[in-house]
Coordinates of C-alpha atoms in Angstrom, one line a residue:
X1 CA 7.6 2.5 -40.4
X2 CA 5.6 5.5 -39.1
X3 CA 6.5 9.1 -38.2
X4 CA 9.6 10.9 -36.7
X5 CA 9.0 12.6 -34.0
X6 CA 11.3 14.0 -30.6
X7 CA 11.5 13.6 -27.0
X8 CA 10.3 16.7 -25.5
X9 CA 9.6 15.4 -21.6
X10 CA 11.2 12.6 -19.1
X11 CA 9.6 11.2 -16.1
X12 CA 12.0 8.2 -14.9
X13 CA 10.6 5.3 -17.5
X14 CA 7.5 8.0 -18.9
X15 CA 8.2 10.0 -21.8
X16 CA 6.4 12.2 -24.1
X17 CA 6.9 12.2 -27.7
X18 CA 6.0 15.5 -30.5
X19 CA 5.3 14.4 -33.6
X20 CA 5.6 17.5 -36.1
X21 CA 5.6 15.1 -39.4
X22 CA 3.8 12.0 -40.3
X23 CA 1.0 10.6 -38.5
X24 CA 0.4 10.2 -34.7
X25 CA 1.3 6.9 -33.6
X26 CA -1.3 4.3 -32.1
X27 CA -1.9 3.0 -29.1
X28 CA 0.4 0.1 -27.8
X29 CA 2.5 1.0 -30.8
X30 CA 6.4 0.2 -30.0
X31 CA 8.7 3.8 -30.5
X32 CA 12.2 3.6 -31.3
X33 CA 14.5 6.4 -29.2
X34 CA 17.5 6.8 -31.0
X35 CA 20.5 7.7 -28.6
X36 CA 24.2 7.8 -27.4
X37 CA 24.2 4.3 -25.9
X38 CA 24.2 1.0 -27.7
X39 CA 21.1 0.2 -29.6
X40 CA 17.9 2.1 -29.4
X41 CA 15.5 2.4 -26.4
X42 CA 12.1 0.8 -26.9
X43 CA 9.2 2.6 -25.7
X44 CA 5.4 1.7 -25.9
X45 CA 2.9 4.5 -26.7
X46 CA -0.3 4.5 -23.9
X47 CA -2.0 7.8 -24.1
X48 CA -2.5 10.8 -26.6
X49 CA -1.7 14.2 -25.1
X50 CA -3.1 16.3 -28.0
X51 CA -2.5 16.3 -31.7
X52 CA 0.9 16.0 -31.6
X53 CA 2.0 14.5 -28.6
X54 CA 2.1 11.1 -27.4
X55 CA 3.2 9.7 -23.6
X56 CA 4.8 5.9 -23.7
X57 CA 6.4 3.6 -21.4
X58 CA 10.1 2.8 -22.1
X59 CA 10.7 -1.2 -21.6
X60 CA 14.2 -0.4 -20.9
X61 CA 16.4 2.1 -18.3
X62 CA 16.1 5.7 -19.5
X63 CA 19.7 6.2 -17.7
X64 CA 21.1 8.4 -20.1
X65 CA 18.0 10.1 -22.1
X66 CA 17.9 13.3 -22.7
X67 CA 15.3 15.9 -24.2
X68 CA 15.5 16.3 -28.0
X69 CA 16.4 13.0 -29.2
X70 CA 14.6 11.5 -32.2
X71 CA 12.1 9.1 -32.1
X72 CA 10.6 6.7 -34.7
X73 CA 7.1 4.8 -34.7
X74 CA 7.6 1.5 -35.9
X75 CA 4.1 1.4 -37.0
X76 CA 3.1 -2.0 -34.7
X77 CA 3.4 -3.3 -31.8
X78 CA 6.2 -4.9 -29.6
X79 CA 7.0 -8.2 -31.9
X80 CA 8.9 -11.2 -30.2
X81 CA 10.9 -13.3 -32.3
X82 CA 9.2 -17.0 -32.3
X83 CA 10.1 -20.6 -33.7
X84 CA 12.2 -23.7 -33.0
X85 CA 15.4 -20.9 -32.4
X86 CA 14.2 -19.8 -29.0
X87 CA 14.1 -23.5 -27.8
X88 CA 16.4 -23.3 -24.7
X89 CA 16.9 -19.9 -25.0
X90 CA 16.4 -17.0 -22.0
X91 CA 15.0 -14.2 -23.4
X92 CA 13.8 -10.6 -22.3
X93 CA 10.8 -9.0 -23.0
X94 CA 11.6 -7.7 -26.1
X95 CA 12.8 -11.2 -27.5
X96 CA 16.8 -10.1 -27.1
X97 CA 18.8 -13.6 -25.9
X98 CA 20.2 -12.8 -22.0
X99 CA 22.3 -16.2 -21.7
X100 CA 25.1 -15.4 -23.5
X101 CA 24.5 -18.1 -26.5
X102 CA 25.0 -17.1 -29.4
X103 CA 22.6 -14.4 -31.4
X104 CA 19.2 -15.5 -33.2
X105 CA 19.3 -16.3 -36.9
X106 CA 18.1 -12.8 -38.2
X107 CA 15.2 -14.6 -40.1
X108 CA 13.3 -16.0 -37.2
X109 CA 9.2 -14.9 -37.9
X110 CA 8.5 -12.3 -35.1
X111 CA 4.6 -11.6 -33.3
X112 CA 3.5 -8.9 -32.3
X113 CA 2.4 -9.1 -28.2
X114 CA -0.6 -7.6 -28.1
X115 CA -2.7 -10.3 -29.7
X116 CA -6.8 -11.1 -29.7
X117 CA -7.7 -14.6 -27.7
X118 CA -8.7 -17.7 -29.8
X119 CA -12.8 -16.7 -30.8
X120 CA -14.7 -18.6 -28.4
X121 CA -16.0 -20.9 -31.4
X122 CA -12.8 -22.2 -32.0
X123 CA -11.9 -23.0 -28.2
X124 CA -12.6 -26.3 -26.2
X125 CA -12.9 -26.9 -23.0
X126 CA -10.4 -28.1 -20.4
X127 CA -11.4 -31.8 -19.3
X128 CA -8.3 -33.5 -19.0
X129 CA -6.8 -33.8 -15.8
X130 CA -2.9 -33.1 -15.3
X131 CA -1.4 -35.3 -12.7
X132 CA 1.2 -34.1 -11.2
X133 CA 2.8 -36.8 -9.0
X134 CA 2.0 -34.1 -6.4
X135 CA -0.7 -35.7 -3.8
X136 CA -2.4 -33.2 -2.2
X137 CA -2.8 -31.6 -5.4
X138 CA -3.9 -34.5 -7.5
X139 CA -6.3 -35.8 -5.1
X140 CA -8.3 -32.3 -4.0
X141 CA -7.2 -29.4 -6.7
X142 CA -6.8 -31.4 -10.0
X143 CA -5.5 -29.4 -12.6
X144 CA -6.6 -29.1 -15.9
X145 CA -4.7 -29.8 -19.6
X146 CA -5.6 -26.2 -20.9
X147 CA -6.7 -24.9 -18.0
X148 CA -5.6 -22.1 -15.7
X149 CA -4.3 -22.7 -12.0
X150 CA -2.8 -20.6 -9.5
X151 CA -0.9 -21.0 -6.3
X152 CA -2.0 -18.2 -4.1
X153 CA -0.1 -17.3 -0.8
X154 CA 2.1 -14.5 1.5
X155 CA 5.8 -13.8 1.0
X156 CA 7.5 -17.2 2.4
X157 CA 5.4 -20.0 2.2
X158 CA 6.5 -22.0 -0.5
X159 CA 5.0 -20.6 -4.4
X160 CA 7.6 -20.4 -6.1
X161 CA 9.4 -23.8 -4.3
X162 CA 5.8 -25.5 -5.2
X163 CA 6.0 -24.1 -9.1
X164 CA 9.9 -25.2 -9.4
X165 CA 8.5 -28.9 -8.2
X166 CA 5.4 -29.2 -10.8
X167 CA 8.0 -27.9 -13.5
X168 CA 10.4 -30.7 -12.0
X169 CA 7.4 -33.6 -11.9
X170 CA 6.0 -32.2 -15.4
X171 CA 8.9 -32.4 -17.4
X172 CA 9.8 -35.8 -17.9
X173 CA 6.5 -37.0 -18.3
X174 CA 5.5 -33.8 -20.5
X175 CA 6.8 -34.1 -23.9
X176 CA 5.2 -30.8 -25.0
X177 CA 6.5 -27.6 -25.0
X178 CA 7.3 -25.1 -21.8
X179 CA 7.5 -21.4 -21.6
X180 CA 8.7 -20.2 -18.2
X181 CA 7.8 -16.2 -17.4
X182 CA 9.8 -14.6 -14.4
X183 CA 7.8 -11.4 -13.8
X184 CA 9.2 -9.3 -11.2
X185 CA 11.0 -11.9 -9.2
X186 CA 14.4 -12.3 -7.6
X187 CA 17.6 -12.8 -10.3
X188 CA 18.6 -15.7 -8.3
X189 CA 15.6 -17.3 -8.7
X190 CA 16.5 -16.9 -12.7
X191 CA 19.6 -18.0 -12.4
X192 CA 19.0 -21.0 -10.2
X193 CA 15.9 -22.3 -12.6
X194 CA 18.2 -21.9 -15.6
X195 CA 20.5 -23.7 -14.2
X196 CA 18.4 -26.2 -13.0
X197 CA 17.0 -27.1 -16.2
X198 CA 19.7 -27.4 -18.0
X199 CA 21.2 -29.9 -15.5
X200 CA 18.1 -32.1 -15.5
X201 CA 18.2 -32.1 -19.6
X202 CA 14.9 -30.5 -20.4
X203 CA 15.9 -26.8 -21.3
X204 CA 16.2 -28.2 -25.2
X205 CA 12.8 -27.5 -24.5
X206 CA 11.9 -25.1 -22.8
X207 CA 11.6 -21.2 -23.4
X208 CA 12.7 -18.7 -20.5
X209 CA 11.1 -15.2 -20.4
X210 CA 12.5 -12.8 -18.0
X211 CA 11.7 -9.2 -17.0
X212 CA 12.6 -9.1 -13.2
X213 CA 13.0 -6.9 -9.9
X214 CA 15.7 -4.7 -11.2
X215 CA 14.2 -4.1 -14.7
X216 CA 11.6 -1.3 -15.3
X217 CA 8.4 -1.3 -14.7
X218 CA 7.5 -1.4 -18.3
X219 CA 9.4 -4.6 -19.1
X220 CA 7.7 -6.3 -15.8
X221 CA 4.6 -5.3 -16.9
X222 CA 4.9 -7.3 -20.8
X223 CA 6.8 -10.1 -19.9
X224 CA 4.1 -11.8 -19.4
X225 CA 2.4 -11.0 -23.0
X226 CA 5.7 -11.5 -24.8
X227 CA 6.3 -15.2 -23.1
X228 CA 2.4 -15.9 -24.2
X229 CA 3.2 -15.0 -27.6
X230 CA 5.7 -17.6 -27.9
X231 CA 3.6 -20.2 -26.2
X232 CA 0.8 -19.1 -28.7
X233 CA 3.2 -19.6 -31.9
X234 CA 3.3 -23.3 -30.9
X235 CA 0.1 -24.2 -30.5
X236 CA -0.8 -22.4 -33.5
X237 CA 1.2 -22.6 -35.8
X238 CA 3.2 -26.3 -34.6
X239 CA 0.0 -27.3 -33.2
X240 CA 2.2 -28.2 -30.1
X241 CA 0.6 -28.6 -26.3
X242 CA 2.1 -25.6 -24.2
X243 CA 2.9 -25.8 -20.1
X244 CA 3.2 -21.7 -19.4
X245 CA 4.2 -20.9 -15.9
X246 CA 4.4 -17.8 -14.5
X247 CA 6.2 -16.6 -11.9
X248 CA 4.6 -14.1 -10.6
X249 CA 0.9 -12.3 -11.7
X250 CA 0.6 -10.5 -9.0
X251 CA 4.2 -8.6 -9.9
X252 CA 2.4 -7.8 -13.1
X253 CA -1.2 -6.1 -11.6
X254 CA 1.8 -4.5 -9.3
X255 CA 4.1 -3.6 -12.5
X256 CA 0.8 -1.6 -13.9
X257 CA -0.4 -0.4 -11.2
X258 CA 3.5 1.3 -11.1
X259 CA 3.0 2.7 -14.8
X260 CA -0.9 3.8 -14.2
X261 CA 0.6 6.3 -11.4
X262 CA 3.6 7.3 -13.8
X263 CA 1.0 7.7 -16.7
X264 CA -1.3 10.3 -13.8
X265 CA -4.5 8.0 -13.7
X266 CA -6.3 8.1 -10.5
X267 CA -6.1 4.8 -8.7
X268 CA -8.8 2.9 -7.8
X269 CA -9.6 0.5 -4.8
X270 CA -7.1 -0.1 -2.5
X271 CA -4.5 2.1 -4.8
X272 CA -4.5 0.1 -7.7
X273 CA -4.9 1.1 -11.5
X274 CA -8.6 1.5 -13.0
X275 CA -7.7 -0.8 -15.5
X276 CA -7.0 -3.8 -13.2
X277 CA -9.5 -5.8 -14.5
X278 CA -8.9 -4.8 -18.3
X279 CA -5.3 -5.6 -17.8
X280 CA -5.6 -9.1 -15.9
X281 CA -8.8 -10.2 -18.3
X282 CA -6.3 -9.7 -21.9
X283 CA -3.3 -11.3 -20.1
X284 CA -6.1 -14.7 -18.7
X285 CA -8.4 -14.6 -21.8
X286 CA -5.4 -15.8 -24.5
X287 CA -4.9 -18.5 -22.2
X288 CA -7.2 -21.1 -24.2
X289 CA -6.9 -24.9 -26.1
X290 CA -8.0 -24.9 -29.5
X291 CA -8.5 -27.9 -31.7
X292 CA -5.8 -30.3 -31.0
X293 CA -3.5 -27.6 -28.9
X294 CA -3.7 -26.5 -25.6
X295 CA -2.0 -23.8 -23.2
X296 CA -1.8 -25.0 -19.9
X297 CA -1.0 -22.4 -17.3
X298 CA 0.4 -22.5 -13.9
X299 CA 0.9 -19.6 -11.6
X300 CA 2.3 -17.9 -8.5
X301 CA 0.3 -15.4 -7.3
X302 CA 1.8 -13.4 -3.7
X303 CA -1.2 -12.4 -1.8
X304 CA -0.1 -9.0 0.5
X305 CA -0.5 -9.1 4.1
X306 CA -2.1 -12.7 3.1
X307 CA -5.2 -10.5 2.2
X308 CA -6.9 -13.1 0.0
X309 CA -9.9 -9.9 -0.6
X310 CA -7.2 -7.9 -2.1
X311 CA -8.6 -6.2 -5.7
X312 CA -5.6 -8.2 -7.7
X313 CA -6.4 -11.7 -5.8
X314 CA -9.6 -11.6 -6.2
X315 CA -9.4 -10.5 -9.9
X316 CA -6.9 -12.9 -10.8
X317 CA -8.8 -15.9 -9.3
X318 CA -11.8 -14.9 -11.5
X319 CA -10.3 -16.4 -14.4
X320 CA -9.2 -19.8 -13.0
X321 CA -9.8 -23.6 -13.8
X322 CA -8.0 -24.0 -10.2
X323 CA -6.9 -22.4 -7.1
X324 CA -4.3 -23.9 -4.8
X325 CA -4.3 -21.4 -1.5
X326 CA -1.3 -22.1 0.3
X327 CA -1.4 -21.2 4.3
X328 CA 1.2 -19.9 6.4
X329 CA -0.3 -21.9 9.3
X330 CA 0.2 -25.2 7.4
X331 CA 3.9 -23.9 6.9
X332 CA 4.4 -23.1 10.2
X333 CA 3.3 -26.7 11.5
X334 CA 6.1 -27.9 9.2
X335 CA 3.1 -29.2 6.3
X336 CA 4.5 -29.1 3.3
X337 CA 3.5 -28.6 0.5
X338 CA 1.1 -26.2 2.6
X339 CA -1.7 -26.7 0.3
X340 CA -4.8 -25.2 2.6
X341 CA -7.0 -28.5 1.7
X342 CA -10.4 -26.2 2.5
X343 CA -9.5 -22.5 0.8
X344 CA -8.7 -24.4 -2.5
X345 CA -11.0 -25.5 -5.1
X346 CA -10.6 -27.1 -8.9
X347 CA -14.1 -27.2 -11.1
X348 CA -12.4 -30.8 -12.3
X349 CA -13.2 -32.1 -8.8
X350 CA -16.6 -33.6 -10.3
X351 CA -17.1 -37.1 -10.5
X352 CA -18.3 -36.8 -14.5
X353 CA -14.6 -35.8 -14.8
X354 CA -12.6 -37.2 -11.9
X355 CA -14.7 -40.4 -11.6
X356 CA -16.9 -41.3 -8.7
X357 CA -14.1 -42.9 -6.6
X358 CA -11.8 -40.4 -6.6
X359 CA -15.0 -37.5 -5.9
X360 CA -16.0 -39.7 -3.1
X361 CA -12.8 -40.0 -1.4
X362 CA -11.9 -36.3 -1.5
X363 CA -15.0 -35.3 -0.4
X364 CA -14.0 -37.4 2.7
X365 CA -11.0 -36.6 3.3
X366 CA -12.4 -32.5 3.0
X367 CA -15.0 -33.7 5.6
X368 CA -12.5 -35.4 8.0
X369 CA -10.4 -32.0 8.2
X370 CA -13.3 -29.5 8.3
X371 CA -14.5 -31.7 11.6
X372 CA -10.6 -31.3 12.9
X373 CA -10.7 -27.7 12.4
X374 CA -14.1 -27.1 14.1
X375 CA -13.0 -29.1 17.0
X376 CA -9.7 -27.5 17.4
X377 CA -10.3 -25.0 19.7
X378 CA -12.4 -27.4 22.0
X379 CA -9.2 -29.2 21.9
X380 CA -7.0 -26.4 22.8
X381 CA -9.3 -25.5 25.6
X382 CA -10.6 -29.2 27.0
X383 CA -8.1 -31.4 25.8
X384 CA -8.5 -34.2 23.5
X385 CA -10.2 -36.1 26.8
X386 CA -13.3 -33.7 26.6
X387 CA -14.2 -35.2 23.3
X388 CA -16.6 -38.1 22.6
X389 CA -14.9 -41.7 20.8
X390 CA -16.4 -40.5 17.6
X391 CA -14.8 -37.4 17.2
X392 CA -11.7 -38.3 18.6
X393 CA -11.6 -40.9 15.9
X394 CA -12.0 -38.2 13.6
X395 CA -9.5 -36.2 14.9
X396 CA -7.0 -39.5 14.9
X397 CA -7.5 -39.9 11.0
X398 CA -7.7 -36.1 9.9
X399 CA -4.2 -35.6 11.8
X400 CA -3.1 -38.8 10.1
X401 CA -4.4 -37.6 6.5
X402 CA -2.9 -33.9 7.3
X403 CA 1.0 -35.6 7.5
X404 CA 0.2 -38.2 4.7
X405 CA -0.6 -35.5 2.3
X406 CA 3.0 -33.6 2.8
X407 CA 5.6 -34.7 0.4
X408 CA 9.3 -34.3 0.0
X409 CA 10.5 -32.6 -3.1
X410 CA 13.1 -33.5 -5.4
X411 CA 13.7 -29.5 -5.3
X412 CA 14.4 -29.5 -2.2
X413 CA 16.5 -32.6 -1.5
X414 CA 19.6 -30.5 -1.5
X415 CA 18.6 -28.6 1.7
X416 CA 16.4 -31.3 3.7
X417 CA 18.4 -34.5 2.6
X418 CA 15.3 -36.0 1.9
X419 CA 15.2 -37.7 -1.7
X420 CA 11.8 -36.6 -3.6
X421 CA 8.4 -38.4 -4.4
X422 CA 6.4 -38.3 -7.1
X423 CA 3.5 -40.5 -6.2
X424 CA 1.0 -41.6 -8.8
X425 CA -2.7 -40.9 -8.2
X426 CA -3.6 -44.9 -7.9
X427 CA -1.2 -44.8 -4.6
X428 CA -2.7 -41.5 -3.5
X429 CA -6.2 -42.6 -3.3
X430 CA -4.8 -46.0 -2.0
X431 CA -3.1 -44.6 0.5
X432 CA -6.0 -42.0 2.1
X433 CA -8.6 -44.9 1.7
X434 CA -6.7 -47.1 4.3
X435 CA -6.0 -44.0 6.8
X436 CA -10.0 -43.5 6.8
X437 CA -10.8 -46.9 7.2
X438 CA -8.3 -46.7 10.0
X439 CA -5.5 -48.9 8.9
X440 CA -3.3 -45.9 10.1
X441 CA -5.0 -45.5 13.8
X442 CA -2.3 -47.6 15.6
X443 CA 0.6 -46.5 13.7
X444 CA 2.7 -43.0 14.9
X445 CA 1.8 -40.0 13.0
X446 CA 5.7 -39.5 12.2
X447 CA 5.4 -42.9 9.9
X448 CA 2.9 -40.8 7.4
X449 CA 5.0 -37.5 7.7
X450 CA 6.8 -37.1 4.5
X451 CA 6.6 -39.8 2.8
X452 CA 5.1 -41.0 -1.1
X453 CA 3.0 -43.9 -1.0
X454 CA 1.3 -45.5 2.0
X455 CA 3.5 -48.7 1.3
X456 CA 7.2 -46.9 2.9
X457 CA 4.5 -46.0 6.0
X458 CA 3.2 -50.2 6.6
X459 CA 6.9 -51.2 6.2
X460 CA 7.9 -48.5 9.1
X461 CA 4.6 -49.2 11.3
X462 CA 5.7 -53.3 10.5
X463 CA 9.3 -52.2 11.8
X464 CA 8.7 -51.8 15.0
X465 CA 7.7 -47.9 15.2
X466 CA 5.9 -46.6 18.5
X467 CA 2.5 -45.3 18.2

């Protein structure tokens, strides 16, 4: 343990710390607040006043604080308790159990969260593609096994529905481990995923890591590192494959941006913390496979004002194996998932990794939807009349692609009544390969709408449908 020291200033969730005895605490070095209420406060030290004064960020409500209350320096960092024990657990950001279950055996190893990132030596790269059942995403934004994708998109068009869905699709056919960090979103979302998973069977294993809305900004802001200190015991030290999703980054650039104002730091561009990149680059850079492990990660990411140049989008996208860019136009047309097939990119779409077939095809289907979106607004203006029999040919298949790649969702059945598909890639690629030969030109475009293979869309063009 390290020195005793006092409160001697309060700022909402800042507070400064004199340390007459015993030496000055470090940075990112967890305090201990001792008061009236149940347990002690937790507090993380971020800047050093003068000689004896420190200023940290409490992880918990300061309701209650007062001046003069006694403070000890643990002498390290925030540690998380790890192992088997937290299996099916929800936890908060300091590792305390939030489900009511009972408490964690006393013994249980604990890590600190600030951690360095695998050397790059010891790192390999992501190759591996994750299928996902998902079609739009498996055929145009593959994902990676150890790699880092994002679903980027404005409040309302479908993140954290799309992320509930790959955790849905991923499960049964993942047998590794999953760490699930809610950063700053709703408690109903919480409660609802909790639920969810231990209905469907998987939460045995599965780790939930909560620090949400209506938690300080200090606990939104290390969520994130004390969930990724739990997904980095297993691969580590179980040498376990780890799906981490998190839900949402951009609540954490917003969560520091929150405690960079508290702490009086200028801001930077567009008001957010001079540390942005710092901050983003040692939350991404621990997200890496070693030998034998990996860490898989799959985000949310709001975009405000569906500003895709915004400082944190832009930073956050710097880091990525994959970016799916959902699009509140899609959304609005009723295309779900609305994947924007044009904003998003994978570095796996390359036929050394994908295969030639598959790099072919989706460079098609890309093409076929770019030529539809440059003709639109002749359409809009002319008519489809005005065109010549080649593009409207085009336009015939890209519309009949554009309702072939929307899916129904198994999270989702309860409110649209529609059961969900997972389709394997085989069918995907089956299924756009017919539509641009132009199998699909005679059939109506509500026979592709929502729909998993291309099979359940012959058997309702063979039933009689009108085109």
């Amino acid at each position: 343990m390290g020195g005793q020291g006092r409160v001697v200033a309060l700022r909402g969730p800042v507070i400064d710390v004199c340390f007459d005895t015993g030496r000055l605490p470090l940075l990112e070095e967890a305090l201990l607040v001792e008061w009236d209420q149940q347990g002690a406060l937790t507090a993380e030290v971020q800047s050093h006043l003068d000689d004896v004064t420190v200023r940290a960020v409490a992880l918990q409500p300061t309701t209650g604080l007062r001046r003069g209350a006694k403070v000890q320096a643990t002498g390290g960092p925030v540690r998380v308790p790890v192992g088997d024990a937290v299996l099916g657990r929800l936890l908060n950001v300091l590792g305390e159990t939030g489900d009511r279950g009972p408490a964690l055996p006393p013994d249980l190893p604990r890590w600190p969260i600030h951690r360095r990132p695998p050397p790059l030596t010891a790192q390999t790269e992501a190759s591996t593609v994750f299928e996902t059942g998902i079609k739009v995403i498996d055929l145009l934004v593959p994902l990676a096994q150890g790699g880092k994708a994002a679903m980027f998109g404005g409040a309302g068009v479908g993140k954290t529905v799309l992320i509930m869905e790959l955790i849905h699709a991923m499960v049964e056919k993942y047998q590794g481990i999953s760490v699930f960090a809610g950063v700053g979103e709703r408690s109903r979302e919480g409660h609802e995923l909790l639920h969810d998973m231990r209905d469907s069977g998987v939460l045995a294993r599965t780790v939930l890591v909560y620090g949400q809305m209506n938690e300080p900004p200090g606990a939104r802001w290390r969520v994130g590192l004390s969930a990724l200190t739990i997904a980095e015991y297993f691969r580590d030290e179980k040498h376990q494959n780890v799906l981490l999703l998190m839900d949402n980054v951009f609540r954490f650039v917003q969560a520091g941006s929150e405690v960079s104002g508290l702490l009086g730091r200028l801001p930077s561009r567009v008001g957010y913390q001079p540390t942005l990149a710092t901050e983003v680059a040692a939350l991404q850079e621990r997200i890496a496979s070693v030998a034998g492990a990996s860490i898989t990660a799959i985000e949310a990411v709001y975009v405000p004002a569906d500003d895709f140049t915004d400082p944190a989008v832009t930073t956050i996208s710097s880091h990525l194996e994959s970016a799916i860019v959902l699009s509140r136009g899609l959304a609005a047309e009723g295309i779900y998932p609305a994947v924007d097939p044009l904003a998003s990119f994978s570095v796996l779409l390359d036929p050394l990794i994908v295969g030639a077939e598959h790099y072919a095809l989706a460079e098609q289907v890309r093409e076929t939807l770019a030529h539809w979106g440059e003709l639109r607004d002749v359409i809009a203006l002319l008519g489809m009349e005005e065109l010549g029999v080649r593009d409207r040919l085009i336009v015939t298949r890209a519309r009949r692609l554009q309702r072939f790649l929307t899916q129904p969702f198994a999270v989702t059945e309860a409110f649209t009544g529609i059961a969900g598909r997972s389709v394997p890639l085989a069918d995907t690629l089956a299924g756009c390969k017919a539509i641009l030969a132009g199998e699909a030109d005679g059939w109506a475009e509500s026979t592709l709408y929502m729909i998993g293979g291309i099979e359940e869309a012959r058997t309702a063009a063979a039933g009689g449908v009108a085109t």
